[in-house]
mmCIF file of C-alpha atoms and ligand atoms in Angstrom:
data_model
loop_
_atom_site.group_PDB
_atom_site.id
_atom_site.type_symbol
_atom_site.label_atom_id
_atom_site.label_comp_id
_atom_site.label_asym_id
_atom_site.label_seq_id
_atom_site.Cartn_x
_atom_site.Cartn_y
_atom_site.Cartn_z
ATOM 1 C CA UNK A 1 116.467 77.325 97.306
ATOM 2 C CA UNK A 2 120.263 77.329 97.656
ATOM 3 C CA UNK A 3 121.911 80.646 96.858
ATOM 4 C CA UNK A 4 125.622 80.651 96.083
ATOM 5 C CA UNK A 5 127.776 83.394 97.508
ATOM 6 C CA UNK A 6 128.874 84.680 94.119
ATOM 7 C CA UNK A 7 130.720 87.942 93.677
ATOM 8 C CA UNK A 8 128.669 90.932 92.742
ATOM 9 C CA UNK A 9 127.598 91.175 89.092
ATOM 10 C CA UNK A 10 126.584 94.344 87.323
ATOM 11 C CA UNK A 11 124.929 95.245 84.045
ATOM 12 C CA UNK A 12 124.390 98.757 82.749
ATOM 13 C CA UNK A 13 121.349 99.575 80.670
ATOM 14 C CA UNK A 14 122.640 102.076 78.095
ATOM 15 C CA UNK A 15 119.808 104.457 77.303
ATOM 16 C CA UNK A 16 121.641 107.791 77.092
ATOM 17 C CA UNK A 17 120.305 110.081 79.852
ATOM 18 C CA UNK A 18 118.079 107.268 81.132
ATOM 19 C CA UNK A 19 120.925 104.765 81.625
ATOM 20 C CA UNK A 20 121.075 102.785 84.866
ATOM 21 C CA UNK A 21 122.893 100.009 86.655
ATOM 22 C CA UNK A 22 121.451 96.607 87.494
ATOM 23 C CA UNK A 23 123.219 95.219 90.561
ATOM 24 C CA UNK A 24 123.027 91.471 91.143
ATOM 25 C CA UNK A 25 124.216 90.259 94.530
ATOM 26 C CA UNK A 26 122.937 88.216 97.449
ATOM 27 C CA UNK A 27 122.266 90.660 100.279
ATOM 28 C CA UNK A 28 122.414 93.842 98.166
ATOM 29 C CA UNK A 29 119.122 95.181 99.580
ATOM 30 C CA UNK A 30 121.025 96.078 102.733
ATOM 31 C CA UNK A 31 123.349 98.274 100.643
ATOM 32 C CA UNK A 32 120.730 100.244 98.742
ATOM 33 C CA UNK A 33 122.109 103.487 100.183
ATOM 34 C CA UNK A 34 125.359 102.896 98.267
ATOM 35 C CA UNK A 35 123.565 102.897 94.933
ATOM 36 C CA UNK A 36 121.142 105.776 95.261
ATOM 37 C CA UNK A 37 120.791 108.929 97.330
ATOM 38 C CA UNK A 38 118.497 108.251 100.270
ATOM 39 C CA UNK A 39 119.960 110.738 102.731
ATOM 40 C CA UNK A 40 118.325 114.032 101.870
ATOM 41 C CA UNK A 41 114.953 113.063 100.585
ATOM 42 C CA UNK A 42 111.776 111.232 101.425
ATOM 43 C CA UNK A 43 111.725 107.562 100.454
ATOM 44 C CA UNK A 44 108.389 105.792 99.885
ATOM 45 C CA UNK A 45 108.885 102.026 100.069
ATOM 46 C CA UNK A 46 106.130 100.067 98.300
ATOM 47 C CA UNK A 47 105.625 96.362 98.964
ATOM 48 C CA UNK A 48 102.800 93.820 99.123
ATOM 49 C CA UNK A 49 101.325 91.616 101.824
ATOM 50 C CA UNK A 50 102.852 88.423 100.372
ATOM 51 C CA UNK A 51 106.435 89.727 100.388
ATOM 52 C CA UNK A 52 108.180 89.030 103.709
ATOM 53 C CA UNK A 53 108.023 92.396 105.508
ATOM 54 C CA UNK A 54 111.707 92.306 106.454
ATOM 55 C CA UNK A 55 112.772 93.113 102.858
ATOM 56 C CA UNK A 56 110.978 96.472 102.798
ATOM 57 C CA UNK A 57 112.136 97.147 106.344
ATOM 58 C CA UNK A 58 115.756 96.518 105.335
ATOM 59 C CA UNK A 59 115.355 99.218 102.701
ATOM 60 C CA UNK A 60 113.477 101.669 104.915
ATOM 61 C CA UNK A 61 115.985 101.295 107.757
ATOM 62 C CA UNK A 62 118.693 102.855 105.557
ATOM 63 C CA UNK A 63 116.650 105.956 104.824
ATOM 64 C CA UNK A 64 116.357 108.680 107.484
ATOM 65 C CA UNK A 65 112.957 109.858 106.217
ATOM 66 C CA UNK A 66 111.015 106.856 104.920
ATOM 67 C CA UNK A 67 107.655 105.125 105.072
ATOM 68 C CA UNK A 68 106.600 101.591 104.110
ATOM 69 C CA UNK A 69 103.283 101.179 102.280
ATOM 70 C CA UNK A 70 101.891 97.654 101.883
ATOM 71 C CA UNK A 71 99.274 96.792 99.242
ATOM 72 C CA UNK A 72 97.323 93.515 99.147
ATOM 73 C CA UNK A 73 99.190 90.776 97.308
ATOM 74 C CA UNK A 74 98.163 89.659 93.835
ATOM 75 C CA UNK A 75 97.397 90.980 90.366
ATOM 76 C CA UNK A 76 94.184 92.573 91.671
ATOM 77 C CA UNK A 77 96.300 95.368 93.183
ATOM 78 C CA UNK A 78 97.354 96.551 89.716
ATOM 79 C CA UNK A 79 94.111 98.530 89.496
ATOM 80 C CA UNK A 80 92.929 102.134 89.452
ATOM 81 C CA UNK A 81 91.728 101.943 93.052
ATOM 82 C CA UNK A 82 95.016 100.814 94.579
ATOM 83 C CA UNK A 83 96.930 103.111 92.206
ATOM 84 C CA UNK A 84 94.888 106.030 93.592
ATOM 85 C CA UNK A 85 95.464 104.901 97.165
ATOM 86 C CA UNK A 86 99.234 104.768 96.682
ATOM 87 C CA UNK A 87 99.288 108.261 95.131
ATOM 88 C CA UNK A 88 97.190 109.580 98.042
ATOM 89 C CA UNK A 89 99.634 108.023 100.495
ATOM 90 C CA UNK A 90 102.570 109.603 98.651
ATOM 91 C CA UNK A 91 100.888 112.993 98.854
ATOM 92 C CA UNK A 92 100.045 112.525 102.545
ATOM 93 C CA UNK A 93 103.704 111.631 103.180
ATOM 94 C CA UNK A 94 104.549 115.050 101.733
ATOM 95 C CA UNK A 95 106.559 113.885 98.739
ATOM 96 C CA UNK A 96 107.813 116.325 96.143
ATOM 97 C CA UNK A 97 109.541 115.993 92.778
ATOM 98 C CA UNK A 98 112.967 115.252 94.265
ATOM 99 C CA UNK A 99 111.795 112.342 96.364
ATOM 100 C CA UNK A 100 112.045 108.623 95.662
ATOM 101 C CA UNK A 101 109.811 105.566 95.395
ATOM 102 C CA UNK A 102 111.354 102.120 95.931
ATOM 103 C CA UNK A 103 109.412 98.989 94.929
ATOM 104 C CA UNK A 104 110.257 95.865 96.937
ATOM 105 C CA UNK A 105 108.423 92.828 95.589
ATOM 106 C CA UNK A 106 107.462 90.956 92.441
ATOM 107 C CA UNK A 107 106.191 92.234 89.129
ATOM 108 C CA UNK A 108 102.951 93.516 90.647
ATOM 109 C CA UNK A 109 104.709 95.884 93.057
ATOM 110 C CA UNK A 110 107.257 96.764 90.361
ATOM 111 C CA UNK A 111 104.675 97.605 87.679
ATOM 112 C CA UNK A 112 102.408 99.562 90.037
ATOM 113 C CA UNK A 113 105.276 101.350 91.803
ATOM 114 C CA UNK A 114 106.825 102.203 88.462
ATOM 115 C CA UNK A 115 103.595 103.732 87.193
ATOM 116 C CA UNK A 116 103.074 105.702 90.416
ATOM 117 C CA UNK A 117 106.637 107.059 90.033
ATOM 118 C CA UNK A 118 106.039 107.880 86.374
ATOM 119 C CA UNK A 119 102.889 109.861 87.088
ATOM 120 C CA UNK A 120 103.294 111.421 90.555
ATOM 121 C CA UNK A 121 104.171 115.088 89.953
ATOM 122 C CA UNK A 122 104.848 114.097 86.314
ATOM 123 C CA UNK A 123 107.608 111.739 87.303
ATOM 124 C CA UNK A 124 109.866 111.093 90.285
ATOM 125 C CA UNK A 125 112.846 108.784 90.790
ATOM 126 C CA UNK A 126 112.138 105.073 90.966
ATOM 127 C CA UNK A 127 114.270 102.191 92.264
ATOM 128 C CA UNK A 128 113.201 98.612 91.658
ATOM 129 C CA UNK A 129 114.097 95.740 94.017
ATOM 130 C CA UNK A 130 112.593 92.584 92.441
ATOM 131 C CA UNK A 131 112.031 89.669 94.839
ATOM 132 C CA UNK A 132 110.517 86.981 92.581
ATOM 133 C CA UNK A 133 112.327 85.024 89.879
ATOM 134 C CA UNK A 134 109.918 86.402 87.291
ATOM 135 C CA UNK A 135 110.606 90.002 88.250
ATOM 136 C CA UNK A 136 114.361 89.379 88.557
ATOM 137 C CA UNK A 137 114.686 87.799 85.108
ATOM 138 C CA UNK A 138 112.186 89.973 83.292
ATOM 139 C CA UNK A 139 109.860 92.674 84.601
ATOM 140 C CA UNK A 140 112.324 94.716 86.689
ATOM 141 C CA UNK A 141 114.197 96.106 83.685
ATOM 142 C CA UNK A 142 113.007 97.686 80.502
ATOM 143 C CA UNK A 143 110.863 100.508 81.839
ATOM 144 C CA UNK A 144 107.401 99.117 81.141
ATOM 145 C CA UNK A 145 105.101 100.138 83.983
ATOM 146 C CA UNK A 146 101.362 99.593 84.045
ATOM 147 C CA UNK A 147 98.092 98.785 85.748
ATOM 148 C CA UNK A 148 95.107 96.771 84.486
ATOM 149 C CA UNK A 149 91.577 97.958 83.692
ATOM 150 C CA UNK A 150 89.316 95.145 84.812
ATOM 151 C CA UNK A 151 90.298 92.033 82.872
ATOM 152 C CA UNK A 152 92.443 93.962 80.397
ATOM 153 C CA UNK A 153 96.032 93.653 81.535
ATOM 154 C CA UNK A 154 98.652 96.409 81.389
ATOM 155 C CA UNK A 155 96.419 98.703 79.375
ATOM 156 C CA UNK A 156 97.245 101.934 81.250
ATOM 157 C CA UNK A 157 100.883 102.721 81.895
ATOM 158 C CA UNK A 158 104.044 104.502 80.884
ATOM 159 C CA UNK A 159 107.615 103.846 79.876
ATOM 160 C CA UNK A 160 109.539 104.929 82.949
ATOM 161 C CA UNK A 161 113.038 103.636 83.570
ATOM 162 C CA UNK A 162 114.316 103.035 87.115
ATOM 163 C CA UNK A 163 117.414 104.809 88.460
ATOM 164 C CA UNK A 164 118.895 101.519 89.630
ATOM 165 C CA UNK A 165 117.705 97.903 89.951
ATOM 166 C CA UNK A 166 118.846 95.809 92.909
ATOM 167 C CA UNK A 167 118.546 92.062 92.372
ATOM 168 C CA UNK A 168 119.043 90.450 95.775
ATOM 169 C CA UNK A 169 119.239 86.665 95.309
ATOM 170 C CA UNK A 170 118.754 86.108 99.045
ATOM 171 C CA UNK A 171 115.118 87.168 98.748
ATOM 172 C CA UNK A 172 114.429 84.081 96.619
ATOM 173 C CA UNK A 173 114.979 81.830 99.647
ATOM 174 C CA UNK A 174 111.422 82.523 100.794
ATOM 175 C CA UNK A 175 109.774 82.179 97.380
ATOM 176 C CA UNK A 176 107.546 79.092 96.969
ATOM 177 C CA UNK A 177 108.911 76.584 94.445
ATOM 178 C CA UNK A 178 106.003 76.975 92.016
ATOM 179 C CA UNK A 179 106.722 80.723 91.881
ATOM 180 C CA UNK A 180 110.401 79.952 91.241
ATOM 181 C CA UNK A 181 109.493 77.684 88.315
ATOM 182 C CA UNK A 182 107.015 80.288 87.049
ATOM 183 C CA UNK A 183 109.871 82.758 86.648
ATOM 184 C CA UNK A 184 112.232 80.161 85.242
ATOM 185 C CA UNK A 185 109.790 79.674 82.343
ATOM 186 C CA UNK A 186 110.408 83.286 81.253
ATOM 187 C CA UNK A 187 114.168 82.745 81.520
ATOM 188 C CA UNK A 188 113.873 79.583 79.432
ATOM 189 C CA UNK A 189 112.014 81.675 76.852
ATOM 190 C CA UNK A 190 115.088 83.882 76.586
ATOM 191 C CA UNK A 191 117.352 80.847 76.282
ATOM 192 C CA UNK A 192 115.296 79.372 73.445
ATOM 193 C CA UNK A 193 115.142 82.493 71.275
ATOM 194 C CA UNK A 194 118.419 84.133 72.150
ATOM 195 C CA UNK A 195 120.988 82.336 74.263
ATOM 196 C CA UNK A 196 121.998 78.666 73.814
ATOM 197 C CA UNK A 197 124.282 78.861 76.883
ATOM 198 C CA UNK A 198 121.328 79.937 78.991
ATOM 199 C CA UNK A 199 119.306 77.069 77.525
ATOM 200 C CA UNK A 200 122.129 74.678 78.485
ATOM 201 C CA UNK A 201 121.826 75.759 82.143
ATOM 202 C CA UNK A 202 118.307 74.323 82.055
ATOM 203 C CA UNK A 203 119.572 70.961 80.877
ATOM 204 C CA UNK A 204 121.608 70.531 84.081
ATOM 205 C CA UNK A 205 120.099 68.271 86.717
ATOM 206 C CA UNK A 206 119.005 71.091 89.037
ATOM 207 C CA UNK A 207 118.620 74.340 87.058
ATOM 208 C CA UNK A 208 117.693 76.250 90.247
ATOM 209 C CA UNK A 209 121.259 75.736 91.466
ATOM 210 C CA UNK A 210 122.354 78.044 88.635
ATOM 211 C CA UNK A 211 119.813 80.730 89.453
ATOM 212 C CA UNK A 212 122.408 83.536 89.638
ATOM 213 C CA UNK A 213 123.679 82.776 86.126
ATOM 214 C CA UNK A 214 120.151 82.247 84.823
ATOM 215 C CA UNK A 215 119.051 85.666 86.082
ATOM 216 C CA UNK A 216 122.230 87.344 84.835
ATOM 217 C CA UNK A 217 122.053 85.866 81.333
ATOM 218 C CA UNK A 218 118.308 86.586 81.018
ATOM 219 C CA UNK A 219 118.790 90.222 81.966
ATOM 220 C CA UNK A 220 121.795 90.535 79.676
ATOM 221 C CA UNK A 221 119.705 89.460 76.683
ATOM 222 C CA UNK A 222 116.746 91.671 77.593
ATOM 223 C CA UNK A 223 119.078 94.633 78.163
ATOM 224 C CA UNK A 224 120.567 94.215 74.672
ATOM 225 C CA UNK A 225 117.092 94.168 73.127
ATOM 226 C CA UNK A 226 115.751 97.129 75.131
ATOM 227 C CA UNK A 227 118.836 99.196 74.304
ATOM 228 C CA UNK A 228 118.043 98.772 70.612
ATOM 229 C CA UNK A 229 114.275 99.168 70.869
ATOM 230 C CA UNK A 230 113.224 100.852 74.106
ATOM 231 C CA UNK A 231 109.581 101.397 73.113
ATOM 232 C CA UNK A 232 108.857 98.132 71.313
ATOM 233 C CA UNK A 233 108.730 99.495 67.798
ATOM 234 C CA UNK A 234 110.513 96.473 66.342
ATOM 235 C CA UNK A 235 112.770 93.772 67.824
ATOM 236 C CA UNK A 236 111.545 94.097 71.425
ATOM 237 C CA UNK A 237 108.521 92.139 70.214
ATOM 238 C CA UNK A 238 110.699 88.989 70.312
ATOM 239 C CA UNK A 239 110.219 88.990 74.091
ATOM 240 C CA UNK A 240 106.587 88.136 73.368
ATOM 241 C CA UNK A 241 107.674 84.650 72.282
ATOM 242 C CA UNK A 242 105.131 82.235 73.768
ATOM 243 C CA UNK A 243 102.901 85.091 74.885
ATOM 244 C CA UNK A 244 100.340 85.257 72.076
ATOM 245 C CA UNK A 245 98.962 81.801 72.748
ATOM 246 C CA UNK A 246 100.114 82.080 76.381
ATOM 247 C CA UNK A 247 97.853 85.075 77.024
ATOM 248 C CA UNK A 248 94.971 83.180 75.429
ATOM 249 C CA UNK A 249 95.540 80.221 77.749
ATOM 250 C CA UNK A 250 95.952 82.586 80.715
ATOM 251 C CA UNK A 251 92.624 84.253 79.941
ATOM 252 C CA UNK A 252 90.885 80.873 80.030
ATOM 253 C CA UNK A 253 92.921 78.892 82.575
ATOM 254 C CA UNK A 254 94.817 81.617 84.483
ATOM 255 C CA UNK A 255 95.140 81.739 88.243
ATOM 256 C CA UNK A 256 92.978 84.841 88.573
ATOM 257 C CA UNK A 257 89.823 83.954 90.411
ATOM 258 C CA UNK A 258 90.819 80.260 90.596
ATOM 259 C CA UNK A 259 93.556 80.478 93.201
ATOM 260 C CA UNK A 260 94.430 76.814 93.505
ATOM 261 C CA UNK A 261 93.621 75.258 90.146
ATOM 262 C CA UNK A 262 94.584 78.034 87.748
ATOM 263 C CA UNK A 263 97.842 78.315 85.827
ATOM 264 C CA UNK A 264 100.502 80.956 86.509
ATOM 265 C CA UNK A 265 101.653 83.361 83.802
ATOM 266 C CA UNK A 266 104.974 81.554 83.250
ATOM 267 C CA UNK A 267 103.175 78.231 82.985
ATOM 268 C CA UNK A 268 100.874 79.670 80.299
ATOM 269 C CA UNK A 269 103.847 81.156 78.431
ATOM 270 C CA UNK A 270 105.589 77.776 78.588
ATOM 271 C CA UNK A 271 102.552 76.184 76.937
ATOM 272 C CA UNK A 272 102.398 79.016 74.413
ATOM 273 C CA UNK A 273 106.010 78.464 73.369
ATOM 274 C CA UNK A 274 105.606 74.824 72.341
ATOM 275 C CA UNK A 275 103.609 75.374 69.094
ATOM 276 C CA UNK A 276 106.085 78.109 68.093
ATOM 277 C CA UNK A 277 109.161 75.868 68.129
ATOM 278 C CA UNK A 278 109.688 74.594 64.603
ATOM 279 C CA UNK A 279 112.754 72.428 65.192
ATOM 280 C CA UNK A 280 111.495 69.037 66.389
ATOM 281 C CA UNK A 281 114.724 68.114 68.211
ATOM 282 C CA UNK A 282 114.602 71.403 70.124
ATOM 283 C CA UNK A 283 110.934 70.832 70.898
ATOM 284 C CA UNK A 284 111.803 67.465 72.416
ATOM 285 C CA UNK A 285 114.576 68.973 74.552
ATOM 286 C CA UNK A 286 112.238 71.748 75.689
ATOM 287 C CA UNK A 287 109.542 69.291 76.718
ATOM 288 C CA UNK A 288 112.135 67.343 78.718
ATOM 289 C CA UNK A 289 113.067 70.542 80.573
ATOM 290 C CA UNK A 290 109.381 71.222 81.338
ATOM 291 C CA UNK A 291 108.986 67.737 82.774
ATOM 292 C CA UNK A 292 112.090 68.119 84.946
ATOM 293 C CA UNK A 293 110.968 71.519 86.254
ATOM 294 C CA UNK A 294 107.341 70.523 86.713
ATOM 295 C CA UNK A 295 105.989 72.871 84.033
ATOM 296 C CA UNK A 296 102.812 71.737 82.261
ATOM 297 C CA UNK A 297 103.061 70.278 78.755
ATOM 298 C CA UNK A 298 99.314 70.321 78.147
ATOM 299 C CA UNK A 299 97.001 73.275 78.792
ATOM 300 C CA UNK A 300 93.801 71.426 79.503
ATOM 301 C CA UNK A 301 92.042 74.574 78.282
ATOM 302 C CA UNK A 302 89.026 74.809 76.029
ATOM 303 C CA UNK A 303 90.679 75.563 72.668
ATOM 304 C CA UNK A 304 87.595 77.305 71.294
ATOM 305 C CA UNK A 305 87.764 79.785 74.164
ATOM 306 C CA UNK A 306 91.527 80.283 73.762
ATOM 307 C CA UNK A 307 90.979 80.929 70.054
ATOM 308 C CA UNK A 308 88.173 83.398 70.740
ATOM 309 C CA UNK A 309 90.416 85.330 73.131
ATOM 310 C CA UNK A 310 93.296 85.406 70.655
ATOM 311 C CA UNK A 311 91.070 86.731 67.908
ATOM 312 C CA UNK A 312 90.409 89.741 70.147
ATOM 313 C CA UNK A 313 93.992 90.138 71.374
ATOM 314 C CA UNK A 314 95.172 93.758 71.383
ATOM 315 C CA UNK A 315 98.155 92.656 69.242
ATOM 316 C CA UNK A 316 95.860 91.318 66.530
ATOM 317 C CA UNK A 317 95.711 93.584 63.480
ATOM 318 C CA UNK A 318 92.568 93.044 61.444
ATOM 319 C CA UNK A 319 92.606 89.577 59.956
ATOM 320 C CA UNK A 320 96.268 88.913 60.879
ATOM 321 C CA UNK A 321 98.122 88.274 64.119
ATOM 322 C CA UNK A 322 101.872 88.602 64.778
ATOM 323 C CA UNK A 323 103.537 85.656 66.434
ATOM 324 C CA UNK A 324 107.185 85.000 67.286
ATOM 325 C CA UNK A 325 108.473 81.663 66.053
ATOM 326 C CA UNK A 326 111.666 79.806 66.863
ATOM 327 C CA UNK A 327 113.199 78.037 63.844
ATOM 328 C CA UNK A 328 116.143 76.716 65.914
ATOM 329 C CA UNK A 329 117.917 77.236 69.235
ATOM 330 C CA UNK A 330 118.947 80.867 69.723
ATOM 331 C CA UNK A 331 116.907 82.159 66.763
ATOM 332 C CA UNK A 332 113.556 83.856 66.337
ATOM 333 C CA UNK A 333 111.404 85.285 63.577
ATOM 334 C CA UNK A 334 108.243 87.434 63.630
ATOM 335 C CA UNK A 335 105.450 86.041 61.452
ATOM 336 C CA UNK A 336 102.229 87.775 60.542
ATOM 337 C CA UNK A 337 99.705 84.969 60.387
ATOM 338 C CA UNK A 338 96.233 85.061 58.895
ATOM 339 C CA UNK A 339 93.718 84.460 61.680
ATOM 340 C CA UNK A 340 92.547 81.427 59.741
ATOM 341 C CA UNK A 341 95.819 79.636 60.604
ATOM 342 C CA UNK A 342 95.310 79.980 64.348
ATOM 343 C CA UNK A 343 93.188 76.830 64.824
ATOM 344 C CA UNK A 344 95.961 74.699 63.261
ATOM 345 C CA UNK A 345 98.564 76.334 65.521
ATOM 346 C CA UNK A 346 96.420 75.421 68.511
ATOM 347 C CA UNK A 347 96.195 71.858 67.231
ATOM 348 C CA UNK A 348 92.479 72.179 66.493
ATOM 349 C CA UNK A 349 92.585 70.701 63.020
HETATM 350 N N1 NAD B 401 106.934 95.380 83.284
HETATM 351 C C1 NAD B 401 107.247 94.313 82.586
HETATM 352 O O1 NAD B 401 108.045 94.367 81.651
HETATM 353 C C2 NAD B 401 106.626 92.993 82.959
HETATM 354 C C3 NAD B 401 107.123 91.812 82.401
HETATM 355 C C4 NAD B 401 106.578 90.601 82.824
HETATM 356 C C5 NAD B 401 105.568 90.589 83.783
HETATM 357 N N2 NAD B 401 105.112 91.764 84.300
HETATM 358 C C6 NAD B 401 104.062 91.772 85.324
HETATM 359 O O2 NAD B 401 104.569 91.134 86.490
HETATM 360 C C7 NAD B 401 103.467 90.645 87.251
HETATM 361 C C8 NAD B 401 103.786 89.264 87.767
HETATM 362 O O3 NAD B 401 104.927 89.333 88.578
HETATM 363 P P1 NAD B 401 105.279 88.167 89.613
HETATM 364 O O4 NAD B 401 105.206 86.861 88.946
HETATM 365 O O5 NAD B 401 106.530 88.575 90.281
HETATM 366 O O6 NAD B 401 104.022 88.190 90.590
HETATM 367 P P2 NAD B 401 103.729 88.902 91.997
HETATM 368 O O7 NAD B 401 104.361 90.230 92.081
HETATM 369 O O8 NAD B 401 102.277 88.823 92.208
HETATM 370 O O9 NAD B 401 104.460 87.930 93.041
HETATM 371 C C9 NAD B 401 104.010 86.600 93.195
HETATM 372 C C10 NAD B 401 103.693 86.280 94.666
HETATM 373 O O10 NAD B 401 104.912 86.109 95.383
HETATM 374 C C11 NAD B 401 104.919 86.909 96.564
HETATM 375 N N3 NAD B 401 106.325 87.238 96.795
HETATM 376 C C12 NAD B 401 107.070 88.179 96.174
HETATM 377 N N4 NAD B 401 108.343 88.085 96.555
HETATM 378 C C13 NAD B 401 108.423 87.076 97.456
HETATM 379 C C14 NAD B 401 109.487 86.488 98.194
HETATM 380 N N5 NAD B 401 110.747 86.892 98.026
HETATM 381 N N6 NAD B 401 109.194 85.469 99.040
HETATM 382 C C15 NAD B 401 107.918 84.999 99.155
HETATM 383 N N7 NAD B 401 106.878 85.497 98.470
HETATM 384 C C16 NAD B 401 107.137 86.531 97.622
HETATM 385 C C17 NAD B 401 104.007 88.065 96.243
HETATM 386 O O11 NAD B 401 103.473 88.623 97.412
HETATM 387 C C18 NAD B 401 102.937 87.397 95.388
HETATM 388 O O12 NAD B 401 101.953 86.819 96.223
HETATM 389 C C19 NAD B 401 102.257 90.697 86.340
HETATM 390 O O13 NAD B 401 101.412 91.737 86.743
HETATM 391 C C20 NAD B 401 102.832 90.996 84.972
HETATM 392 O O14 NAD B 401 101.959 91.746 84.152
HETATM 393 C C21 NAD B 401 105.630 92.947 83.905
HETATM 394 ZN ZN1 ZN B 402 105.672 87.159 80.385
#
């Protein structure tokens, strides 16, 4: 992927005492020491086996007293066992309350590292360095940290905001294209419900060439939402656009356990967005973007199974389920649907 040498961009998440900067710049990992104190404390750098090792080393090299801890790549590492292993390693490294954990990797390393920071000694400083498109446009900000319990995703966690987020575009040069597109699907989600200019970037011939602007605009929208609703009591739910059906498809057709044939999270969300777009012209434009990017337009999943999963979704309340719909570009609405309407939404009737 081509990365432009754009000037540094910065956003500030305004959350009173928990406010923090989000720095967006190619090469910024090498300047981590300018954005957080690494001189007088221990720095635990968490990464995974799929992230090129040089990124974590770049961070560790700036810290006089640091260690790099590498977990196996993949969602399977967001589990109690690996969580326990990381905490043990932090203890063995002699960390105390003033020390720092830095996550260098995608959403897996970010979510696990965030939760370890939130819980070790009741909370230590956390810096997030996202290295996938998905984590750069979405998971690295907002303070949601979590691990899974078996098949149940993100069920144990905490809200724990980072001290700073460093988005280094250079790290995307090593990311496989399908992973790039996976993250772009989440950015497109933001464009559809909240930012027509972001959506327009996807209608260019090569959206990836605008990756810096795509990441910036996605984070800007999410920041605005999180600032108003940090703990998802109300409007933050809009970020779940595409996710209700998407999670159902992911449960049935997701990559977990089916490494080569399964669908990625962003691909499932992309499929989940289509039935929620009410404006037919917008739906057509969205499908055209999917085709250009190589996102699926059909799930190929057993609809009965998807339906069964959705009926047991943790967001389902009794006989109703809340879904986010898009009546037109840049707009969204939360609807509480009777479960009986789900089959029609899935195109089963
Ligand atoms: N906290 C939140 O708000 C939030 C939001 C969305 C998703 N998530 C979570 O994020 C996770 C998914 O994140 P993801 O899509 O980044 O997956 P991931 O962290 O598993 O990364 C995908 C793959 O890319 C590799 N990789 C990472 N950076 C690379 C690089 N620069 N070059 C080459 N390979 C690289 C990883 O090793 C991994 O194999 C899920 O667990 C999901 O629940 C959290
Ligand atoms: Zn998502």
